[in-house]
Short mmCIF file of C-alpha atoms in Angstrom, two decimals:
data_model
loop_
_atom_site.label_atom_id
_atom_site.label_comp_id
_atom_site.label_asym_id
_atom_site.label_seq_id
_atom_site.Cartn_x
_atom_site.Cartn_y
_atom_site.Cartn_z
CA UNK V 26 85.28 163.32 125.12
CA UNK V 27 85.35 166.73 125.59
CA UNK V 28 86.28 166.50 128.89
CA UNK V 29 89.69 164.90 127.59
CA UNK V 30 90.53 167.30 125.05
CA UNK V 31 89.97 170.40 127.59
CA UNK V 32 92.07 168.27 130.47
CA UNK V 33 94.79 168.17 127.90
CA UNK V 34 94.58 172.01 126.27
CA UNK V 35 95.05 172.69 130.13
CA UNK V 36 97.77 170.17 130.51
CA UNK V 37 99.75 171.44 127.48
CA UNK V 38 99.37 175.08 127.77
CA UNK V 39 100.18 174.84 131.29
CA UNK V 40 103.45 173.12 130.08
CA UNK V 41 104.06 175.80 127.39
CA UNK V 42 103.80 178.25 130.22
CA UNK V 43 106.04 176.09 132.92
CA UNK V 44 108.65 176.67 129.59
CA UNK V 45 109.19 179.04 128.55
CA UNK V 46 108.09 181.94 130.79
CA UNK V 47 108.80 180.10 134.42
CA UNK V 48 112.34 180.09 133.45
CA UNK V 49 112.67 183.88 133.78
CA UNK V 50 111.33 183.79 137.48
CA UNK V 51 114.39 184.91 138.24
CA UNK V 52 114.96 187.74 136.08
CA UNK V 53 111.37 189.21 136.68
CA UNK V 54 112.27 189.31 140.56
CA UNK V 55 115.72 191.52 139.87
CA UNK V 56 113.95 193.98 138.15
CA UNK V 57 110.83 193.96 140.86
CA UNK V 58 113.59 194.97 143.69
CA UNK V 59 114.54 197.67 141.58
CA UNK V 60 110.51 198.42 141.08
CA UNK V 61 109.43 197.95 144.98
CA UNK V 62 112.30 198.70 146.28
CA UNK V 63 111.38 195.63 148.99
CA UNK V 64 111.85 191.90 148.45
CA UNK V 65 108.57 190.94 149.75
CA UNK V 66 106.28 193.57 147.70
CA UNK V 67 109.10 191.90 144.37
CA UNK V 68 107.91 188.28 145.41
CA UNK V 69 104.17 190.06 145.44
CA UNK V 70 104.18 191.89 142.09
CA UNK V 71 106.28 188.46 140.53
CA UNK V 72 103.76 186.33 142.15
CA UNK V 73 101.01 189.02 140.58
CA UNK V 74 102.94 189.17 137.06
CA UNK V 75 102.90 185.37 136.35
CA UNK V 76 99.31 185.30 137.46
CA UNK V 77 98.32 187.28 135.22
CA UNK V 78 100.86 186.22 132.43
CA UNK V 79 99.50 182.59 133.09
CA UNK V 80 96.01 184.50 132.07
CA UNK V 81 97.17 185.34 128.85
CA UNK V 82 99.26 182.77 127.91
CA UNK V 83 96.69 182.60 125.17
CA UNK V 84 96.94 185.76 123.63
CA UNK V 85 101.08 185.11 124.22
CA UNK V 86 102.35 184.38 120.30
CA UNK V 87 104.66 180.81 121.55
CA UNK V 88 108.69 181.20 120.52
CA UNK V 89 108.69 185.27 120.08
CA UNK V 90 110.08 186.81 122.86
CA UNK V 91 108.72 186.01 126.40
CA UNK V 92 110.82 187.63 128.51
CA UNK V 93 110.31 190.98 126.80
CA UNK V 94 106.49 189.91 127.25
CA UNK V 95 106.81 189.22 131.15
CA UNK V 96 108.64 192.59 131.81
CA UNK V 97 105.79 194.71 130.03
CA UNK V 98 103.02 192.79 132.32
CA UNK V 99 105.30 193.27 135.79
CA UNK V 100 106.17 197.03 134.49
CA UNK V 101 102.16 197.67 133.39
CA UNK V 102 101.07 195.97 137.14
CA UNK V 103 103.82 197.77 138.97
CA UNK V 104 102.15 201.42 137.70
CA UNK V 105 98.44 200.41 138.23
CA UNK V 106 100.24 199.56 141.86
CA UNK V 107 101.58 202.42 142.76
CA UNK V 108 98.74 204.28 140.97
CA UNK V 109 101.30 207.15 140.75
CA UNK V 110 101.74 207.31 136.19
CA UNK V 111 100.39 211.01 136.37
CA UNK V 112 103.02 212.11 139.06
CA UNK V 113 105.71 210.20 137.98
CA UNK V 114 105.51 211.59 134.04
CA UNK V 115 105.53 215.38 136.65
CA UNK V 116 108.92 214.66 137.95
CA UNK V 117 109.42 212.41 134.01
CA UNK V 118 110.34 215.94 133.07
CA UNK V 119 111.59 217.81 135.87
CA UNK V 120 114.46 214.52 136.22
CA UNK V 121 114.39 215.14 132.14
CA UNK V 122 115.72 219.01 132.47
CA UNK V 123 118.59 218.23 135.60
CA UNK V 124 119.49 215.13 132.93
CA UNK V 125 119.95 218.41 130.51
CA UNK V 126 122.06 220.70 132.34
CA UNK V 127 124.71 218.46 133.41
CA UNK V 128 127.29 219.10 131.26
CA UNK V 129 130.56 218.22 132.55
CA UNK V 130 131.37 214.77 133.02
CA UNK V 131 134.61 214.06 135.42
CA UNK V 132 136.93 210.28 134.50
CA UNK V 133 135.22 207.11 135.74
CA UNK V 134 137.19 206.48 139.22
CA UNK V 135 138.77 203.08 139.04
CA UNK V 136 138.43 199.28 141.68
CA UNK V 137 135.08 200.57 143.38
CA UNK V 138 133.03 197.56 144.49
CA UNK V 139 129.56 196.09 143.32
CA UNK V 140 128.54 197.44 146.30
CA UNK V 141 129.03 200.89 145.37
CA UNK V 142 128.23 199.90 141.52
CA UNK V 143 124.48 198.99 143.30
CA UNK V 144 124.37 202.27 145.34
CA UNK V 145 124.85 204.42 142.43
CA UNK V 146 122.84 202.67 140.42
CA UNK V 147 119.95 203.01 143.16
CA UNK V 148 120.18 207.08 143.78
CA UNK V 149 119.65 207.85 139.19
CA UNK V 150 116.44 209.30 138.80
CA UNK V 151 113.68 205.95 138.31
CA UNK V 152 113.02 207.10 134.25
CA UNK V 153 116.77 206.46 133.84
CA UNK V 154 117.11 204.02 136.22
CA UNK V 155 114.65 202.14 134.62
CA UNK V 156 116.35 202.04 131.09
CA UNK V 157 119.94 201.27 132.49
CA UNK V 158 118.75 198.81 134.02
CA UNK V 159 117.15 197.33 131.43
CA UNK V 160 119.69 197.92 129.40
CA UNK V 161 122.95 197.56 130.77
CA UNK V 162 121.63 194.80 133.34
CA UNK V 163 119.37 192.47 131.75
CA UNK V 164 120.39 193.07 128.48
CA UNK V 165 116.88 194.43 126.71
CA UNK V 166 117.60 195.97 123.11
CA UNK V 167 116.34 199.44 122.46
CA UNK V 168 113.18 198.09 120.98
CA UNK V 169 112.46 195.08 123.38
CA UNK V 170 112.98 198.52 125.63
CA UNK V 171 110.82 200.94 124.04
CA UNK V 172 107.89 198.27 124.10
CA UNK V 173 108.49 197.15 127.70
CA UNK V 174 107.51 201.45 129.04
CA UNK V 175 105.67 202.09 126.32
CA UNK V 176 108.17 205.05 125.05
CA UNK V 177 109.51 206.01 121.43
CA UNK V 178 112.99 204.60 120.38
CA UNK V 179 114.81 207.77 120.48
CA UNK V 180 113.54 208.28 124.12
CA UNK V 181 115.56 205.29 125.09
CA UNK V 182 118.47 206.03 123.33
CA UNK V 183 118.48 209.45 125.21
CA UNK V 184 117.58 208.21 129.06
CA UNK V 185 120.02 205.90 128.69
CA UNK V 186 123.03 208.19 127.57
CA UNK V 187 121.91 210.33 130.46
CA UNK V 188 120.94 207.68 132.91
CA UNK V 189 124.60 206.14 131.97
CA UNK V 190 125.72 209.62 132.65
CA UNK V 191 124.24 210.47 135.68
CA UNK V 192 125.80 207.16 136.58
CA UNK V 193 129.26 207.82 135.69
CA UNK V 194 129.67 211.13 137.57
CA UNK V 195 127.35 210.09 140.56
CA UNK V 196 130.30 206.97 141.15
CA UNK V 197 132.92 209.90 140.52
CA UNK V 198 131.26 211.87 143.17
CA UNK V 199 131.43 208.82 145.35
CA UNK V 200 135.63 208.22 144.10
CA UNK V 201 136.27 211.87 144.93
CA UNK V 202 134.88 211.74 148.65
CA UNK V 203 136.28 208.50 149.07
CA UNK V 204 139.96 209.29 147.56
CA UNK V 205 139.20 206.73 144.78
CA UNK V 206 142.05 206.49 141.89
CA UNK V 207 140.60 207.80 138.64
CA UNK V 208 142.15 206.76 135.04
CA UNK V 209 143.67 210.11 133.56
CA UNK V 210 143.76 209.20 129.97
CA UNK V 211 139.60 208.53 129.76
CA UNK V 212 138.55 211.27 127.37
CA UNK V 213 135.43 213.05 128.56
CA UNK V 214 132.87 211.74 126.36
CA UNK A 218 135.51 208.32 111.96
CA UNK A 219 136.97 211.41 114.32
CA UNK A 220 136.11 211.28 118.02
CA UNK A 221 133.00 212.69 117.10
CA UNK A 222 131.22 210.72 115.20
CA UNK A 223 132.24 208.29 117.82
CA UNK A 224 131.43 210.17 120.56
CA UNK A 225 127.59 210.28 119.08
CA UNK A 226 127.15 206.51 118.64
CA UNK A 227 129.02 205.54 121.52
CA UNK A 228 126.69 204.57 123.64
CA UNK A 229 124.35 202.98 120.89
CA UNK A 230 127.73 200.83 120.34
CA UNK A 231 128.11 200.02 124.11
CA UNK A 232 124.56 198.72 123.50
CA UNK A 233 125.62 196.63 121.18
CA UNK A 234 122.78 198.75 118.94
CA UNK A 235 124.78 199.37 115.60
CA UNK A 236 124.99 197.95 111.96
CA UNK A 237 128.20 195.34 111.56
CA UNK A 238 129.33 197.75 109.41
CA UNK A 239 129.78 200.88 111.71
CA UNK A 240 131.21 198.32 113.81
CA UNK A 241 133.61 197.80 111.87
CA UNK A 242 134.17 201.53 111.58
CA UNK A 243 134.51 201.95 115.54
CA UNK A 244 136.45 199.24 116.41
CA UNK A 245 139.38 201.11 113.45
CA UNK A 246 139.19 204.58 115.46
CA UNK A 247 139.26 202.76 118.88
CA UNK A 248 142.18 200.97 117.43
CA UNK A 249 143.74 204.34 116.66
CA UNK A 250 142.72 206.47 119.76
CA UNK A 251 143.89 206.03 123.06
CA UNK A 252 141.90 208.78 124.60
CA UNK A 253 138.59 207.01 123.25
CA UNK A 254 139.96 203.76 123.34
CA UNK A 255 140.47 204.28 127.62
CA UNK A 256 136.99 206.16 128.12
CA UNK A 257 135.45 203.30 126.50
CA UNK A 258 137.08 200.71 127.93
CA UNK A 259 136.05 202.46 131.69
CA UNK A 260 132.33 202.38 130.54
CA UNK A 261 132.70 198.94 128.81
CA UNK A 262 133.65 197.80 132.25
CA UNK A 263 131.68 199.82 134.83
CA UNK A 264 128.75 198.13 132.22
CA UNK A 265 129.58 194.66 132.85
CA UNK A 266 130.81 195.33 136.70
CA UNK A 267 126.55 196.82 136.66
CA UNK A 268 125.67 193.18 135.51
CA UNK A 269 128.04 190.90 137.75
CA UNK A 270 127.18 193.40 140.83
CA UNK A 271 123.50 193.04 140.37
CA UNK A 272 122.91 189.19 138.87
CA UNK A 273 125.47 188.65 141.70
CA UNK A 274 123.63 190.08 144.71
CA UNK A 275 121.86 188.02 147.47
CA UNK A 276 119.57 190.94 147.40
CA UNK A 277 118.47 190.52 144.03
CA UNK A 278 117.76 186.59 144.06
CA UNK A 279 114.85 185.49 144.40
CA UNK A 280 114.18 182.96 147.50
CA UNK A 281 114.05 179.23 146.77
CA UNK A 282 110.85 178.78 148.69
CA UNK A 283 109.71 181.89 147.20
CA UNK A 284 110.11 180.33 143.74
CA UNK A 285 109.03 176.60 144.52
CA UNK A 286 105.84 177.91 146.29
CA UNK A 287 105.10 180.36 143.07
CA UNK A 288 105.32 177.55 140.63
CA UNK A 289 102.81 174.88 142.34
CA UNK A 290 100.29 177.83 143.18
CA UNK A 291 100.15 178.39 139.26
CA UNK A 292 100.43 175.43 138.24
CA UNK A 293 97.67 173.74 140.52
CA UNK A 294 96.05 177.13 139.20
CA UNK A 295 96.41 176.80 135.34
CA UNK A 296 95.59 172.50 136.18
CA UNK A 297 92.51 173.26 138.12
CA UNK A 298 88.66 173.49 136.64
CA UNK A 299 89.25 177.05 138.20
CA UNK A 300 91.82 178.03 135.83
CA UNK A 301 88.76 178.04 133.35
CA UNK A 302 87.43 181.12 134.35
CA UNK A 303 90.44 182.19 132.90
CA UNK A 304 90.08 181.27 129.34
CA UNK A 305 85.90 181.57 129.21
CA UNK A 306 84.49 182.49 125.24
CA UNK A 307 82.50 185.52 124.79
CA UNK A 308 79.63 183.87 124.56
CA UNK A 309 79.72 182.81 128.40
CA UNK A 310 79.50 186.54 129.86
CA UNK A 311 76.66 185.86 132.09
CA UNK A 312 77.97 182.93 132.92
CA UNK A 313 81.41 184.15 133.58
CA UNK A 314 79.66 186.78 135.55
CA UNK A 315 78.31 185.24 138.35
CA UNK A 316 81.44 182.51 138.56
CA UNK A 317 83.60 186.14 139.43
CA UNK A 318 80.99 187.10 141.30
CA UNK A 319 81.41 183.81 143.21
CA UNK A 320 85.10 184.00 143.48
CA UNK A 321 85.05 187.93 144.69
CA UNK A 322 82.46 186.68 147.64
CA UNK A 323 85.00 183.71 148.81
CA UNK A 324 87.62 185.92 147.95
CA UNK A 325 86.45 188.89 149.87
CA UNK A 326 86.82 185.77 152.85
CA UNK A 327 90.12 185.16 151.86
CA UNK A 328 91.21 188.82 152.15
CA UNK A 329 90.39 187.91 156.10
CA UNK A 330 93.92 188.70 158.04
CA UNK A 331 93.32 184.59 159.18
CA UNK A 332 92.95 183.50 155.28
CA UNK A 333 96.42 185.09 154.13
CA UNK A 334 98.75 182.35 155.01
CA UNK A 335 97.37 180.40 152.18
CA UNK A 336 100.84 180.89 150.42
CA UNK A 337 102.51 179.59 153.55
CA UNK A 338 99.75 177.37 153.13
CA UNK A 339 99.99 175.89 149.72
CA UNK A 340 104.37 175.80 150.27
CA UNK A 341 103.81 173.74 153.24
CA UNK A 342 103.06 170.79 151.26
CA UNK A 343 105.51 168.59 148.98
CA UNK A 344 105.18 167.34 145.67
CA UNK A 345 103.65 164.27 146.45
CA UNK A 346 103.69 162.48 149.84
CA UNK A 347 101.58 159.82 150.92
CA UNK A 348 101.15 159.59 155.06
CA UNK A 349 101.54 155.54 156.21
CA UNK A 350 97.68 153.98 156.11
CA UNK A 351 95.49 157.30 154.88
CA UNK A 352 95.57 155.95 151.15
CA UNK A 353 93.57 152.59 152.35
CA UNK A 354 90.60 154.35 154.92
CA UNK A 355 89.90 157.37 152.89
CA UNK A 356 87.22 155.58 152.04
CA UNK A 357 86.04 154.84 154.88
CA UNK A 358 86.29 157.62 156.57
CA UNK A 359 84.53 159.83 153.76
CA UNK A 360 81.33 157.66 153.81
CA UNK A 361 81.62 158.12 157.74
CA UNK A 362 82.12 161.96 157.28
CA UNK A 363 78.45 161.42 154.40
CA UNK A 364 76.80 159.05 157.16
CA UNK A 365 77.64 160.64 160.75
CA UNK A 366 78.42 164.35 160.23
CA UNK A 367 76.42 164.97 156.98
CA UNK A 368 73.50 163.03 157.89
CA UNK A 369 72.62 163.39 160.64
CA UNK A 370 73.49 166.89 160.84
CA UNK A 371 69.89 167.96 162.41
CA UNK A 372 70.16 165.09 165.51
CA UNK A 373 73.82 167.04 166.25
CA UNK A 374 72.54 170.76 165.73
CA UNK A 375 68.89 169.97 167.93
CA UNK A 376 71.33 168.31 170.34
CA UNK A 377 73.41 171.23 170.50
CA UNK A 378 70.08 173.89 170.54
CA UNK A 379 69.04 171.95 174.05
CA UNK A 380 71.96 172.47 175.11
CA UNK A 381 73.97 175.87 174.38
CA UNK A 382 75.21 176.32 177.54
CA UNK A 383 77.60 172.76 177.97
CA UNK A 384 81.58 173.33 177.21
CA UNK A 385 81.94 171.17 174.62
CA UNK A 386 84.24 168.20 174.58
CA UNK A 387 87.68 169.12 172.69
CA UNK A 388 86.97 173.06 172.68
CA UNK A 389 91.03 173.43 173.27
CA UNK A 390 91.84 170.84 171.54
CA UNK A 391 89.96 171.87 168.22
CA UNK A 392 87.17 174.82 168.78
CA UNK A 393 90.12 177.21 169.62
CA UNK A 394 91.81 176.85 166.61
CA UNK A 395 89.63 176.87 164.55
CA UNK A 396 87.77 180.27 165.92
CA UNK A 397 91.18 181.84 164.62
CA UNK A 398 90.38 180.57 160.94
CA UNK A 399 86.44 181.91 161.41
CA UNK A 400 84.54 182.65 164.31
CA UNK A 401 81.61 180.94 162.86
CA UNK A 402 82.82 177.33 163.44
CA UNK A 403 80.91 175.43 165.88
CA UNK A 404 81.28 171.94 167.55
CA UNK A 405 78.24 170.03 167.22
CA UNK A 406 79.15 165.59 168.42
CA UNK A 407 81.62 163.78 168.94
CA UNK A 408 82.27 160.20 168.53
CA UNK A 409 84.52 157.96 168.58
CA UNK A 410 84.66 155.14 165.82
CA UNK A 411 87.76 152.64 163.73
CA UNK A 412 89.62 152.43 160.15
CA UNK A 413 91.85 149.77 159.61
CA UNK A 414 91.62 148.69 163.14
CA UNK A 415 92.68 151.62 164.27
CA UNK A 416 90.86 154.03 166.97
CA UNK A 417 89.73 157.64 166.01
CA UNK A 418 87.82 160.26 167.74
CA UNK A 419 85.57 161.94 165.06
CA UNK A 420 84.79 165.27 165.61
CA UNK A 421 81.74 167.13 163.54
CA UNK A 422 81.82 170.79 163.37
CA UNK A 423 79.49 173.21 161.62
CA UNK A 424 81.61 176.38 159.56
CA UNK A 425 78.58 178.53 158.25
CA UNK A 426 76.75 176.10 156.66
CA UNK A 427 79.13 173.40 155.95
CA UNK A 428 80.11 170.86 157.73
CA UNK A 429 83.21 169.93 158.41
CA UNK A 430 84.65 166.14 159.79
CA UNK A 431 87.88 166.11 162.38
CA UNK A 432 89.21 162.43 162.43
CA UNK A 433 92.28 162.35 165.11
CA UNK A 434 93.89 158.79 165.71
CA UNK A 435 93.78 157.79 169.60
CA UNK A 436 97.19 156.97 170.88
CA UNK A 437 99.87 157.02 173.21
CA UNK A 438 103.28 158.66 172.68
CA UNK A 439 105.48 155.49 172.96
CA UNK A 440 108.86 157.15 171.77
CA UNK A 441 111.26 160.43 171.65
CA UNK A 442 111.24 160.27 168.12
CA UNK A 443 107.63 160.33 167.28
CA UNK A 444 106.39 162.98 169.63
CA UNK A 445 108.53 164.68 167.81
CA UNK A 446 107.71 164.20 164.24
CA UNK A 447 105.02 166.29 162.38
CA UNK A 448 103.80 166.97 158.92
CA UNK A 449 103.54 167.02 155.77
CA UNK A 450 100.01 167.74 155.15
CA UNK A 451 98.62 166.06 151.63
CA UNK A 452 95.73 167.04 150.64
CA UNK A 453 93.45 165.30 148.13
CA UNK A 454 89.65 165.59 146.72
CA UNK A 455 88.12 161.81 147.46
CA UNK A 456 84.21 161.24 146.01
CA UNK A 457 83.98 164.50 146.25
CA UNK A 458 85.10 165.49 148.93
CA UNK A 459 88.44 167.47 150.27
CA UNK A 460 90.27 165.39 152.68
CA UNK A 461 93.76 166.95 154.16
CA UNK A 462 95.80 164.73 156.72
CA UNK A 463 98.83 164.71 158.42
CA UNK A 464 101.24 162.97 160.66
CA UNK A 465 101.17 164.42 164.59
CA UNK A 466 103.32 162.39 167.10
CA UNK A 467 102.60 159.05 166.00
CA UNK A 468 99.06 160.24 165.52
CA UNK A 469 96.59 160.09 161.97
CA UNK A 470 94.51 163.47 161.88
CA UNK A 471 92.53 163.92 158.65
CA UNK A 472 90.06 166.64 158.42
CA UNK A 473 86.80 166.50 155.68
CA UNK A 474 85.03 169.29 154.40
CA UNK A 475 83.16 170.09 150.82
CA UNK A 476 85.43 173.39 151.22
CA UNK A 477 87.46 174.17 148.22
CA UNK A 478 91.27 172.69 148.82
CA UNK A 479 92.37 176.07 149.85
CA UNK A 480 90.05 176.33 152.52
CA UNK A 481 90.60 172.58 153.93
CA UNK A 482 93.74 172.36 153.78
CA UNK A 483 93.86 176.25 155.77
CA UNK A 484 91.58 174.26 158.33
CA UNK A 485 93.94 171.48 158.17
CA UNK A 486 97.03 174.02 158.91
CA UNK A 487 96.11 175.59 161.55
CA UNK A 488 95.27 172.67 163.27
CA UNK A 489 98.78 170.96 162.72
CA UNK A 490 100.34 174.56 163.29
CA UNK A 491 98.33 174.37 166.98
CA UNK A 492 98.87 170.90 167.79
CA UNK A 493 102.70 171.35 166.82
CA UNK A 494 102.95 175.13 169.03
CA UNK A 495 101.19 171.88 172.33
#
């Protein structure tokens, strides 16, 4: 009797996990590539994340935002993996300062290729890139991003704004170097 | 709403984070202001391009083989007895600690580079394959492993001790490949047996304290198609033993032990790879 119930519970747990968590493997992998910059390491990180999630799945509230929950696990594991939280914070401050002093923003170039956009995104400092990616590529809400990264909502908004601005500058610089046209009608918002 | 106000909330508007009422004011402003509209359209275009560029990029796309392998591995962990370690109640902490220690010791072994192929190994398993003829002989083979390998173990060990310098049979075929996985593997004895009317060679080995039997069918390679055939590896538990079996050429091969499923599979995989190369 006990054995049967235990088997059922495990089967149910796997069924729920397969239904709620497994569909996000592709999303996790995309983020893992951003975090690790390597497909092999990204696979390791995804594997670690889903294993950890499976272990903790009883604590997960069914029907809540599973993708955000998994992403939070992944970011936590990644921090542990690089073991550089402290070092990252020091970098954060200087990067925040750099973004603060960037005032002028040239108009956005037109006809950029996908590769050029990805390359420019890669060039962004980590703290801005992760917010831009979570918001604009993965379409997380501000609230979810704050939860995933463990930062206040206001910080998410300011980093996103600065990150997008830096990205536009990066692309404009690139366009200028390559002679790509810009739309003169854009305001410098 | 004027341009300054729009600029202040434009990022939130782009992220669709504004209240409906504010959205309406923004739309009205954009309809009236061509400068803000052009700037916003450019930003929205960039945002959309970012999304489609990354999602469409091969670099960011998960490898289907990896996804399948990981899913199988997780499913195995979730449904296996070992999965209980994830969910141990607080009152069982001492038992849990002991279990963790044992798992840790096994894990140390798994860290050995020769065991690093576990994931590949799991990946080489097909969904629910059946090797023709193996199911019927499974019980007999396990019985033979128990009666001939385990129960007579002391006899084979004493025989090897008496003549330690003898070159063991099947050294190159069995022992050499398995030594790449574990340097503790010793070949103790070989004998002949018949299952379902087919002649097999039974090779008895010991890896540490674990007895391992390798059974392989005695057969001639009668055709080119048979010579080319290999795999897949099938693993199952029978009467408390792990049995991993595969076919190479027209030969059925079975590896039996009371190792864990993955460790037993590792041995079978090693033989499979070694024999497939030859």
